[in-house]
Amino acid sequence: MSIEQISVEILNRQFTIGTPNSERETLYKAVEMLNQKITAIQGASQSMETEKVVIMAALNLSHDLLKIANKYEQEALPSQEYERKIQSLIKLCDETLSKS
């Protein structure tokens, strides 16, 4: 896996970031998403300092990520329950077969 140096623009500043080639497009999308959040926050509060805007954007993105992770965990619980029931049934079948 080779690391590629790519140039991105955030808040009208250029940054060079190393990323695996396979993750380049994802990084570009992340930068685009960050810029969109920053623009939305700047539009809502034009007097906010740049540092605060960036912190708010990071907080918003982190919050979005946690909401998605929590939703995924809640949806994963039923599948874990099914897996446990299946394992229990397999064990019961094995015990029944070993008795015969």
C-alpha atoms as one frame of an Amber mdcrd trajectory, in Angstrom:
protein
   0.000   0.000   0.000   1.663   3.168  -1.170   1.012   6.567   0.346   0.186
   9.343  -2.070   0.600  13.039  -1.253  -2.486  14.976  -2.285  -3.285  18.660
  -2.053  -6.600  19.801  -0.589  -8.069  23.204   0.188  -9.765  23.955   3.502
 -10.732  27.517   4.434  -8.916  28.805   1.342  -5.657  27.252   2.565  -3.757
  24.492   0.801  -2.794  21.376   2.755  -0.737  18.417   1.578  -1.935  15.178
   3.118  -0.563  11.668   2.789  -3.178   9.025   2.083  -3.240   5.498   0.689
  -4.199   5.604  -2.983  -7.244   3.426  -2.243  -8.583   6.072   0.180  -7.943
   9.164  -1.930 -11.546   9.639  -3.090 -12.855   9.169   0.441 -10.465  11.844
   1.682 -11.618  14.243  -1.040 -15.229  13.631   0.009 -14.294  14.226   3.665
 -12.673  17.548   2.753 -15.747  18.516   0.733 -17.998  17.621   3.665 -15.828
  19.624   6.073 -15.878  22.643   3.757 -19.673  22.403   3.491 -20.029  22.355
   7.289 -17.649  25.297   7.640 -19.559  27.290   5.004 -22.900  26.549   6.694
 -21.599  27.632  10.105 -19.995  30.776   8.671 -23.273  31.641   6.962 -25.244
  31.227  10.179 -22.798  33.183  12.330 -20.641  35.537  10.302 -18.998  37.096
  13.349 -17.598  33.812  14.695 -13.809  33.452  14.765 -12.309  31.006  12.278
 -10.981  28.753  15.028 -14.451  28.452  16.556 -15.974  27.753  13.148 -13.549
  24.877  12.600 -14.206  23.502  16.092 -17.973  23.678  15.537 -17.618  21.944
  12.159 -15.506  19.189  13.747 -18.043  18.826  16.552 -20.938  18.623  14.074
 -19.167  15.981  11.998 -18.233  13.984  15.112 -21.829  14.157  16.293 -23.078
  12.941  12.901 -20.600  10.058  13.019 -21.687   9.033  16.524 -25.367   9.101
  15.526 -24.601   6.780  12.617 -22.482   4.502  14.829 -25.247   4.315  17.454
 -27.829   3.503  14.801 -25.559   0.785  13.416 -25.055  -0.703  16.897 -28.801
  -0.729  17.547 -29.429  -2.457  14.230 -26.614  -4.933  14.908 -28.084  -6.064
  18.237 -30.913  -8.107  16.704 -28.457  -9.894  14.410 -26.288 -10.747  17.428
 -29.371 -12.115  19.159 -30.179 -14.256  16.114 -26.613 -15.508  16.031 -26.838
 -16.475  19.713 -30.120 -18.323  19.098 -28.666 -20.127  16.088 -25.625 -21.178
  18.116 -27.950 -22.425  20.846 -29.941 -24.457  18.315 -26.746 -25.905  16.829
 -25.605 -26.912  20.307 -28.986 -28.512  21.011 -28.806 -30.432  17.709 -25.266
 -31.592  18.492 -26.313 -32.765  21.960 -29.342 -34.570  20.557 -27.276 -36.271
  17.849 -24.579 -37.320  20.301 -27.210 -39.053  22.488 -28.453 -41.214  19.642
